[in-house]
Amino acid sequence: MKIAIMGAGLSGLACGITLEKHGMSPTIFERRGVVGDRFVNGEIMLSILNRPINNSIGYLSEEYGIHLKPTGNIKELRIFSENKEASIKGQLGFSNIRGRDEDSYEMQLYKQFRGNVVFNSRYTYEELLQDFTHVILATGDAADAKKIQNYKEELTVTIRGVMVEGDFDRYKAAAWLDNNFAPQGYGYCIPISEEEANIVIAYPDYPHNKEMDINQLWSNFYDRACRDLKQDLRITDKFEITRYIIGMCQYPRIGNTFFVGNNFGSIMPFLGFGQFAAILTGVYGAKDILGQGKYEELTNHLRKSYNNSLVLRRSLEKLNNQKLDLLVGSMNNRVVERIFNTKHADPLRYLAYLLRPLSRK
Ligand SMILES: Cc1cc2nc3c(=O)[nH]c(=O)nc-3n(C[C@H](O)[C@H](O)[C@H](O)COP(=O)(O)OP(=O)(O)OC[C@H]3O[C@@H](n4cnc5c(N)ncnc54)[C@H](O)[C@@H]3O)c2cc1C
């Protein structure tokens, strides 16, 4: 077997590492000159979104021998709406760095891959398909899957973020639900150290949102973040992503092509989390090639989570600021905290079941 992996990101490297562990020698083709050569940002794996798995980092390590060192374990999540605030405490998940940083998750995975990475690759999918028996499409851009198959694009998102210097607790993250600056979306703050954090807004590109002035939205958010975090934040870097696709492929595997990571549909629509699913799809693709399961079946639970997550997103999108205040206000109680800290049960699945009739457009 000759296996090409297109993309040295989370899913591609996870696939490569798993294949190597079983004696295969895949070649990874990476468009950039160095792994992770893009802006630095902070990301999170939130336990409640990966249930029944509770400890995502431990799970990857024990089940698949993929070892990741997070920046911190999140012990408190503060959630703000226009007029309310909630604080949820517990073992909520893990934060990590992405991009151009020695400790980014892609760099950590790269260090665990011993095989060949062809950097600055300009090979197309079609060219790789000619030269290799198997191709893993791991480019992180669902537009590539859309060219090949019936990929159902559910929405696209505009993301604007900055890296800021300030005074942070690396175990505390914050999120904002406020249509004044993140219409039908959210803002968040993820510390990557005690001195640096990433603050970001992300909102869907629906026609009425596109009419809004992003600079005004951003300025509203930035003022609000400084106010809620009680400090003047100093911006050190900026990034913006437009038309970030959230959707799901129809066929996880076509012939000997495997769609992994964002090309599969790993981003969960509710809050845009995709790292854990991306790594799992890479591992599952490898398992199929190794004869240890069928990719379609292995990814089935991710497809179900995606559909539940979509229901939650559609429900959240319908809430105006008054209702978001009610929602956030109601989170400040022990029952919610217990739900976040319940191990193994999947409360979001039940919530999606209850909200399904309301989520329809
Ligand atoms: C700003 C932002 C914040 C996010 N925050 C979170 C978060 O907090 N939690 C979370 O779980 N998820 C988050 N996500 C989603 C998560 O980052 C993705 O779901 C995950 O990285 C997808 O992994 P992947 O392997 O598909 O792609 P990536 O990890 O992006 O890797 C793709 C790789 O393919 C390479 N490539 C692209 N085109 C080609 C080509 N033609 N040939 C060869 N190589 C190519 C790229 O250079 C890159 O190295 C966030 C995403 C963004 C954009």
Tab-separated table of C-alpha atoms and ligand atoms in Angstrom:
chain	number	residue	atom	x	y	z
A	1	MET	CA	0.000	0.000	0.000
A	2	LYS	CA	1.197	3.524	-0.820
A	3	ILE	CA	-0.542	6.059	1.392
A	4	ALA	CA	-0.557	9.828	0.846
A	5	ILE	CA	-1.847	12.183	3.513
A	6	MET	CA	-2.665	15.642	2.203
A	7	GLY	CA	-2.172	18.079	5.103
A	8	ALA	CA	0.032	17.965	8.229
A	9	GLY	CA	-2.583	19.292	10.653
A	10	LEU	CA	-4.391	17.523	13.479
A	11	SER	CA	-6.238	14.895	11.458
A	12	GLY	CA	-3.430	14.211	8.953
A	13	LEU	CA	-0.754	13.805	11.618
A	14	ALA	CA	-3.022	11.675	13.837
A	15	CYS	CA	-3.596	9.413	10.839
A	16	GLY	CA	0.116	9.260	10.048
A	17	ILE	CA	1.096	8.468	13.644
A	18	THR	CA	-1.479	5.654	13.875
A	19	LEU	CA	-0.392	4.091	10.578
A	20	GLU	CA	3.251	4.241	11.621
A	21	LYS	CA	2.535	2.530	14.918
A	22	HIS	CA	1.349	-0.435	12.861
A	23	GLY	CA	4.304	-0.597	10.536
A	24	MET	CA	3.005	1.466	7.592
A	25	SER	CA	5.018	4.295	6.029
A	26	PRO	CA	2.645	7.002	4.813
A	27	THR	CA	3.937	10.188	3.189
A	28	ILE	CA	2.463	13.479	4.350
A	29	PHE	CA	2.208	16.326	1.829
A	30	GLU	CA	2.014	19.736	3.500
A	31	ARG	CA	1.395	22.963	1.619
A	32	ARG	CA	3.251	25.136	4.119
A	33	GLY	CA	7.040	25.180	4.639
A	34	VAL	CA	6.758	24.265	8.336
A	35	VAL	CA	4.076	22.513	10.399
A	36	GLY	CA	1.634	25.019	11.914
A	37	ASP	CA	3.098	28.026	10.096
A	38	ARG	CA	0.177	30.360	10.668
A	39	PHE	CA	-1.116	32.795	13.308
A	40	VAL	CA	-1.015	31.613	16.933
A	41	ASN	CA	-4.321	31.101	18.716
A	42	GLY	CA	-5.718	29.406	21.780
A	43	GLU	CA	-8.236	26.584	21.458
A	44	ILE	CA	-10.137	24.385	23.885
A	45	MET	CA	-11.421	20.841	24.177
A	46	LEU	CA	-14.497	21.110	26.379
A	47	SER	CA	-15.331	17.830	28.151
A	48	ILE	CA	-19.093	18.263	28.005
A	49	LEU	CA	-18.938	18.308	24.195
A	50	ASN	CA	-17.086	14.989	23.910
A	51	ARG	CA	-19.201	12.822	26.171
A	52	PRO	CA	-19.313	9.955	26.943
A	53	ILE	CA	-15.553	10.529	26.881
A	54	ASN	CA	-14.674	12.808	29.758
A	55	ASN	CA	-10.905	13.160	29.685
A	56	SER	CA	-10.148	13.710	25.991
A	57	ILE	CA	-6.379	14.013	26.472
A	58	GLY	CA	-6.164	10.851	28.603
A	59	TYR	CA	-8.387	8.999	26.157
A	60	LEU	CA	-6.184	9.807	23.131
A	61	SER	CA	-3.140	8.754	25.096
A	62	GLU	CA	-4.500	5.480	26.472
A	63	GLU	CA	-6.530	4.321	23.491
A	64	TYR	CA	-4.367	5.472	20.593
A	65	GLY	CA	-0.918	6.365	21.946
A	66	ILE	CA	-1.336	9.992	20.858
A	67	HIS	CA	0.085	12.196	23.580
A	68	LEU	CA	-0.846	15.860	23.879
A	69	LYS	CA	0.208	18.367	26.531
A	70	PRO	CA	-2.422	21.066	26.972
A	71	THR	CA	-1.570	24.588	28.110
A	72	GLY	CA	-3.941	24.291	31.034
A	73	ASN	CA	-6.900	22.397	32.344
A	74	ILE	CA	-9.924	24.646	32.457
A	75	LYS	CA	-11.323	24.876	35.979
A	76	GLU	CA	-13.663	27.786	35.487
A	77	LEU	CA	-15.724	29.045	32.582
A	78	ARG	CA	-17.278	32.488	32.921
A	79	ILE	CA	-20.182	33.156	30.597
A	80	PHE	CA	-21.445	36.675	29.949
A	81	SER	CA	-24.575	37.894	28.205
A	82	GLU	CA	-25.592	41.532	27.822
A	83	ASN	CA	-26.699	41.916	31.454
A	84	LYS	CA	-25.940	38.619	33.183
A	85	GLU	CA	-22.946	36.587	34.160
A	86	ALA	CA	-22.510	32.944	35.161
A	87	SER	CA	-19.547	31.026	36.441
A	88	ILE	CA	-19.200	27.264	36.027
A	89	LYS	CA	-16.473	25.459	37.926
A	90	GLY	CA	-15.050	21.942	37.726
A	91	GLN	CA	-12.775	19.878	35.494
A	92	LEU	CA	-14.212	21.401	32.341
A	93	GLY	CA	-11.633	20.572	29.715
A	94	PHE	CA	-8.260	21.628	28.326
A	95	SER	CA	-6.809	24.659	26.576
A	96	ASN	CA	-4.005	24.518	24.046
A	97	ILE	CA	-2.005	26.514	21.532
A	98	ARG	CA	-2.323	26.225	17.762
A	99	GLY	CA	-0.173	27.560	14.962
A	100	ARG	CA	3.354	28.920	14.930
A	101	ASP	CA	4.496	27.841	18.399
A	102	GLU	CA	6.828	25.080	19.570
A	103	ASP	CA	4.080	23.739	21.857
A	104	SER	CA	1.168	23.950	19.437
A	105	TYR	CA	-0.824	20.753	19.091
A	106	GLU	CA	0.261	20.334	15.473
A	107	MET	CA	3.933	20.670	16.490
A	108	GLN	CA	3.417	18.166	19.317
A	109	LEU	CA	1.904	15.677	16.858
A	110	TYR	CA	4.620	16.326	14.288
A	111	LYS	CA	7.232	15.360	16.891
A	112	GLN	CA	5.458	12.000	17.304
A	113	PHE	CA	5.522	11.308	13.545
A	114	ARG	CA	8.813	9.853	12.349
A	115	GLY	CA	8.015	9.475	8.661
A	116	ASN	CA	8.404	11.641	5.606
A	117	VAL	CA	6.722	15.050	5.310
A	118	VAL	CA	6.997	16.767	1.925
A	119	PHE	CA	6.811	20.500	2.710
A	120	ASN	CA	5.817	23.265	0.283
A	121	SER	CA	3.781	20.614	-1.544
A	122	ARG	CA	1.896	21.755	-4.623
A	123	TYR	CA	0.521	18.299	-5.460
A	124	THR	CA	-3.161	18.273	-6.217
A	125	TYR	CA	-5.535	15.641	-4.922
A	126	GLU	CA	-5.817	14.201	-8.443
A	127	GLU	CA	-2.039	13.874	-8.762
A	128	LEU	CA	-1.749	12.107	-5.409
A	129	LEU	CA	-4.581	9.783	-6.378
A	130	GLN	CA	-2.621	8.714	-9.456
A	131	ASP	CA	0.581	7.944	-7.584
A	132	PHE	CA	-0.775	6.415	-4.367
A	133	THR	CA	-3.142	3.579	-3.544
A	134	HIS	CA	-4.808	5.588	-0.711
A	135	VAL	CA	-5.278	9.331	-0.210
A	136	ILE	CA	-6.255	10.925	3.109
A	137	LEU	CA	-7.746	14.353	2.480
A	138	ALA	CA	-6.713	16.319	5.580
A	139	THR	CA	-6.359	19.898	4.317
A	140	GLY	CA	-8.549	21.463	7.027
A	141	ASP	CA	-10.612	23.177	4.337
A	142	ALA	CA	-14.007	21.680	3.592
A	143	ALA	CA	-13.977	23.477	0.230
A	144	ASP	CA	-11.654	20.657	-0.885
A	145	ALA	CA	-14.218	18.005	0.068
A	146	LYS	CA	-16.930	20.042	-1.672
A	147	LYS	CA	-15.044	19.778	-4.967
A	148	ILE	CA	-15.095	15.985	-4.765
A	149	GLN	CA	-18.419	15.055	-3.222
A	150	ASN	CA	-21.752	16.098	-1.865
A	151	TYR	CA	-20.538	17.963	1.203
A	152	LYS	CA	-23.464	19.615	2.987
A	153	GLU	CA	-22.343	23.102	3.922
A	154	GLU	CA	-24.551	24.163	6.821
A	155	LEU	CA	-23.153	27.622	7.396
A	156	THR	CA	-20.012	29.698	7.029
A	157	VAL	CA	-18.568	31.796	9.798
A	158	THR	CA	-16.589	35.024	10.088
A	159	ILE	CA	-13.933	34.868	12.778
A	160	ARG	CA	-11.919	37.843	14.010
A	161	GLY	CA	-9.425	37.475	16.803
A	162	VAL	CA	-6.434	39.051	18.469
A	163	MET	CA	-3.679	37.932	20.773
A	164	VAL	CA	-3.528	40.195	23.803
A	165	GLU	CA	-1.142	40.764	26.670
A	166	GLY	CA	-2.600	41.169	30.128
A	167	ASP	CA	-2.966	39.409	33.420
A	168	PHE	CA	-4.662	35.991	33.058
A	169	ASP	CA	-5.354	32.831	34.966
A	170	ARG	CA	-4.570	30.031	32.515
A	171	TYR	CA	-7.215	27.838	34.156
A	172	LYS	CA	-10.060	30.257	33.472
A	173	ALA	CA	-11.730	30.825	30.115
A	174	ALA	CA	-14.567	33.215	29.280
A	175	ALA	CA	-17.348	33.266	26.696
A	176	TRP	CA	-19.850	35.926	25.638
A	177	LEU	CA	-23.315	35.456	24.170
A	178	ASP	CA	-24.370	38.914	23.056
A	179	ASN	CA	-25.868	39.874	19.696
A	180	ASN	CA	-24.424	43.394	20.032
A	181	PHE	CA	-21.057	42.110	18.918
A	182	ALA	CA	-21.457	38.433	17.968
A	183	PRO	CA	-24.831	38.178	16.194
A	184	GLN	CA	-26.023	34.556	16.520
A	185	GLY	CA	-22.495	33.660	17.506
A	186	TYR	CA	-20.200	34.116	20.469
A	187	GLY	CA	-17.076	35.764	21.743
A	188	TYR	CA	-14.457	34.068	23.870
A	189	CYS	CA	-11.196	34.528	25.732
A	190	ILE	CA	-8.731	31.639	25.993
A	191	PRO	CA	-5.521	32.290	27.949
A	192	ILE	CA	-2.427	30.556	26.589
A	193	SER	CA	-0.275	31.654	29.560
A	194	GLU	CA	-0.533	33.943	32.565
A	195	GLU	CA	0.413	36.888	30.332
A	196	GLU	CA	-1.222	36.111	26.985
A	197	ALA	CA	-4.696	35.268	25.767
A	198	ASN	CA	-6.670	35.023	22.594
A	199	ILE	CA	-9.905	36.997	22.342
A	200	VAL	CA	-12.177	36.220	19.431
A	201	ILE	CA	-15.640	36.794	17.966
A	202	ALA	CA	-17.222	34.262	15.613
A	203	TYR	CA	-20.600	34.655	13.959
A	204	PRO	CA	-22.436	33.105	11.003
A	205	ASP	CA	-22.455	34.807	7.592
A	206	TYR	CA	-26.231	35.100	7.317
A	207	PRO	CA	-27.359	37.973	5.028
A	208	HIS	CA	-28.520	40.232	7.906
A	209	ASN	CA	-25.259	39.646	9.787
A	210	LYS	CA	-23.199	40.426	6.716
A	211	GLU	CA	-24.816	43.850	6.571
A	212	MET	CA	-23.301	44.691	9.939
A	213	ASP	CA	-20.022	46.554	10.207
A	214	ILE	CA	-17.447	44.089	11.541
A	215	ASN	CA	-15.251	46.920	12.807
A	216	GLN	CA	-18.117	48.206	14.930
A	217	LEU	CA	-18.922	44.696	16.205
A	218	TRP	CA	-15.279	44.162	17.032
A	219	SER	CA	-14.958	47.485	18.821
A	220	ASN	CA	-18.079	46.663	20.910
A	221	PHE	CA	-16.567	43.296	21.810
A	222	TYR	CA	-13.125	44.598	22.624
A	223	ASP	CA	-14.524	47.254	25.002
A	224	ARG	CA	-16.743	44.642	26.615
A	225	ALA	CA	-13.899	42.128	27.037
A	226	CYS	CA	-11.675	44.790	28.661
A	227	ARG	CA	-14.549	45.718	30.977
A	228	ASP	CA	-15.482	42.163	31.993
A	229	LEU	CA	-11.886	41.034	32.366
A	230	LYS	CA	-11.204	44.245	34.300
A	231	GLN	CA	-8.064	45.266	32.464
A	232	ASP	CA	-6.686	47.178	29.495
A	233	LEU	CA	-5.642	44.522	27.032
A	234	ARG	CA	-2.701	45.224	24.734
A	235	ILE	CA	-3.058	43.726	21.238
A	236	THR	CA	0.056	41.966	19.910
A	237	ASP	CA	-1.300	40.104	16.882
A	238	LYS	CA	-4.491	39.911	14.794
A	239	PHE	CA	-6.197	37.419	12.518
A	240	GLU	CA	-9.381	37.202	10.519
A	241	ILE	CA	-10.979	34.246	8.749
A	242	THR	CA	-13.892	34.609	6.386
A	243	ARG	CA	-16.230	31.934	5.081
A	244	TYR	CA	-15.001	29.239	7.513
A	245	ILE	CA	-17.110	26.267	6.473
A	246	ILE	CA	-19.129	24.193	8.914
A	247	GLY	CA	-20.769	21.177	7.358
A	248	MET	CA	-20.704	17.411	6.954
A	249	CYS	CA	-19.610	15.152	4.106
A	250	GLN	CA	-22.074	12.654	2.686
A	251	TYR	CA	-19.477	9.939	2.160
A	252	PRO	CA	-16.596	9.626	4.669
A	253	ARG	CA	-14.806	7.348	2.210
A	254	ILE	CA	-14.996	7.270	-1.586
A	255	GLY	CA	-12.957	4.477	-3.123
A	256	ASN	CA	-9.620	4.742	-1.354
A	257	THR	CA	-9.988	8.430	-0.466
A	258	PHE	CA	-10.711	9.183	3.188
A	259	PHE	CA	-12.208	12.513	4.209
A	260	VAL	CA	-10.828	13.436	7.624
A	261	GLY	CA	-10.846	16.471	9.930
A	262	ASN	CA	-12.776	19.434	8.554
A	263	ASN	CA	-13.100	17.598	5.223
A	264	PHE	CA	-15.158	15.001	7.071
A	265	GLY	CA	-17.164	17.513	9.099
A	266	SER	CA	-15.346	17.538	12.411
A	267	ILE	CA	-16.390	21.055	13.444
A	268	MET	CA	-19.336	20.837	15.778
A	269	PRO	CA	-21.775	23.596	14.722
A	270	PHE	CA	-22.871	24.622	18.234
A	271	LEU	CA	-19.615	26.265	19.355
A	272	GLY	CA	-17.225	25.485	16.495
A	273	PHE	CA	-15.141	22.896	18.340
A	274	GLY	CA	-13.397	20.452	16.027
A	275	GLN	CA	-10.023	19.427	17.391
A	276	PHE	CA	-10.976	16.229	19.169
A	277	ALA	CA	-13.152	14.983	16.305
A	278	ALA	CA	-10.419	15.903	13.786
A	279	ILE	CA	-7.875	13.761	15.627
A	280	LEU	CA	-10.352	10.889	15.942
A	281	THR	CA	-11.178	10.932	12.215
A	282	GLY	CA	-7.456	10.703	11.430
A	283	VAL	CA	-7.128	7.708	13.742
A	284	TYR	CA	-10.299	6.072	12.355
A	285	GLY	CA	-9.098	6.486	8.747
A	286	ALA	CA	-5.870	4.734	9.694
A	287	LYS	CA	-7.785	1.969	11.479
A	288	ASP	CA	-9.809	1.275	8.353
A	289	ILE	CA	-6.656	1.028	6.236
A	290	LEU	CA	-5.207	-1.311	8.864
A	291	GLY	CA	-8.274	-3.530	8.635
A	292	GLN	CA	-9.393	-2.651	12.174
A	293	GLY	CA	-12.826	-1.310	11.306
A	294	LYS	CA	-14.893	0.471	8.696
A	295	TYR	CA	-14.379	4.231	8.531
A	296	GLU	CA	-18.091	4.910	7.892
A	297	GLU	CA	-19.028	2.982	11.028
A	298	LEU	CA	-16.215	4.320	13.195
A	299	THR	CA	-17.193	7.912	12.389
A	300	ASN	CA	-20.897	7.320	12.928
A	301	HIS	CA	-20.871	8.646	16.507
A	302	LEU	CA	-19.232	11.877	15.279
A	303	ARG	CA	-21.976	12.321	12.686
A	304	LYS	CA	-24.577	11.909	15.444
A	305	SER	CA	-22.795	14.434	17.674
A	306	TYR	CA	-22.643	16.809	14.728
A	307	ASN	CA	-26.407	16.540	14.182
A	308	ASN	CA	-27.111	17.150	17.887
A	309	SER	CA	-24.733	20.060	17.890
A	310	LEU	CA	-26.532	21.528	14.895
A	311	VAL	CA	-29.834	21.405	16.787
A	312	LEU	CA	-28.244	23.312	19.675
A	313	ARG	CA	-26.825	25.930	17.300
A	314	ARG	CA	-30.157	26.457	15.554
A	315	SER	CA	-31.866	26.878	18.936
A	316	LEU	CA	-29.267	29.323	20.219
A	317	GLU	CA	-29.459	31.382	17.034
A	318	LYS	CA	-33.094	32.138	17.753
A	319	LEU	CA	-32.417	33.825	21.083
A	320	ASN	CA	-32.392	37.610	21.351
A	321	ASN	CA	-30.362	39.326	24.068
A	322	GLN	CA	-33.233	39.228	26.537
A	323	LYS	CA	-33.499	35.447	26.190
A	324	LEU	CA	-29.737	35.067	26.312
A	325	ASP	CA	-29.840	36.958	29.621
A	326	LEU	CA	-32.418	34.480	30.885
A	327	LEU	CA	-30.302	31.550	29.715
A	328	VAL	CA	-27.057	32.815	31.218
A	329	GLY	CA	-28.830	33.922	34.410
A	330	SER	CA	-30.224	30.423	34.846
A	331	MET	CA	-26.756	28.841	34.516
A	332	ASN	CA	-25.645	30.193	37.852
A	333	ASN	CA	-26.811	27.225	39.849
A	334	ARG	CA	-25.482	23.951	41.114
A	335	VAL	CA	-27.570	21.782	38.809
A	336	VAL	CA	-25.853	23.275	35.747
A	337	GLU	CA	-22.463	22.906	37.384
A	338	ARG	CA	-23.272	19.281	38.176
A	339	ILE	CA	-24.295	18.667	34.552
A	340	PHE	CA	-20.965	20.072	33.352
A	341	ASN	CA	-19.168	17.853	35.832
A	342	THR	CA	-21.202	14.687	35.298
A	343	LYS	CA	-18.820	12.137	33.905
A	344	HIS	CA	-19.764	9.857	31.006
A	345	ALA	CA	-23.425	10.957	30.585
A	346	ASP	CA	-24.037	13.090	27.501
A	347	PRO	CA	-26.419	15.887	28.614
A	348	LEU	CA	-26.150	17.748	25.298
A	349	ARG	CA	-27.606	14.753	23.482
A	350	TYR	CA	-30.708	14.917	25.684
A	351	LEU	CA	-30.910	18.685	25.325
A	352	ALA	CA	-30.729	18.348	21.537
A	353	TYR	CA	-33.518	15.769	21.672
A	354	LEU	CA	-35.711	18.178	23.635
A	355	LEU	CA	-34.884	21.193	21.456
A	356	ARG	CA	-35.201	19.462	18.085
A	357	PRO	CA	-38.790	20.622	17.370
A	358	LEU	CA	-37.891	24.220	18.294
A	359	SER	CA	-34.732	24.299	16.216
A	360	ARG	CA	-36.456	23.920	12.862
A	361	LYS	CA	-36.359	27.076	10.741
B	1	LIG	C1	-9.919	30.546	14.874
B	1	LIG	C2	-10.325	29.125	15.158
B	1	LIG	C3	-10.564	28.750	16.467
B	1	LIG	C4	-10.936	27.433	16.745
B	1	LIG	N1	-11.144	27.093	18.044
B	1	LIG	C5	-11.390	25.807	18.363
B	1	LIG	C6	-11.491	25.419	19.722
B	1	LIG	O1	-11.396	26.237	20.651
B	1	LIG	N2	-11.705	24.106	19.982
B	1	LIG	C7	-11.798	23.162	18.996
B	1	LIG	O2	-11.965	21.974	19.309
B	1	LIG	N3	-11.719	23.509	17.698
B	1	LIG	C8	-11.503	24.802	17.353
B	1	LIG	N4	-11.376	25.156	16.036
B	1	LIG	C9	-11.528	24.106	15.003
B	1	LIG	C10	-10.273	23.234	14.872
B	1	LIG	O3	-9.134	24.050	14.833
B	1	LIG	C11	-10.358	22.420	13.574
B	1	LIG	O4	-11.546	21.682	13.569
B	1	LIG	C12	-9.180	21.441	13.396
B	1	LIG	O5	-7.960	22.113	13.408
B	1	LIG	C13	-9.328	20.713	12.071
B	1	LIG	O6	-8.239	19.842	11.869
B	1	LIG	P1	-7.823	19.440	10.387
B	1	LIG	O7	-6.818	18.373	10.500
B	1	LIG	O8	-9.021	19.228	9.564
B	1	LIG	O9	-7.133	20.766	9.799
B	1	LIG	P2	-5.825	21.541	10.264
B	1	LIG	O10	-5.381	21.129	11.607
B	1	LIG	O11	-6.117	22.974	10.008
B	1	LIG	O12	-4.713	21.053	9.233
B	1	LIG	C14	-4.805	21.234	7.844
B	1	LIG	C15	-3.405	21.194	7.253
B	1	LIG	O13	-3.491	20.994	5.846
B	1	LIG	C16	-2.597	21.879	5.196
B	1	LIG	N5	-3.082	22.085	3.825
B	1	LIG	C17	-4.093	22.877	3.397
B	1	LIG	N6	-4.259	22.748	2.068
B	1	LIG	C18	-3.316	21.856	1.646
B	1	LIG	C19	-2.987	21.315	0.369
B	1	LIG	N7	-3.642	21.667	-0.737
B	1	LIG	N8	-1.963	20.424	0.291
B	1	LIG	C20	-1.275	20.062	1.418
B	1	LIG	N9	-1.554	20.556	2.656
B	1	LIG	C21	-2.572	21.432	2.760
B	1	LIG	C22	-2.626	23.120	6.059
B	1	LIG	O14	-1.493	23.940	5.813
B	1	LIG	C23	-2.643	22.499	7.452
B	1	LIG	O15	-1.353	22.241	7.919
B	1	LIG	C24	-11.058	26.469	15.703
B	1	LIG	C25	-10.822	26.860	14.379
B	1	LIG	C26	-10.459	28.168	14.112
B	1	LIG	C27	-10.199	28.572	12.692
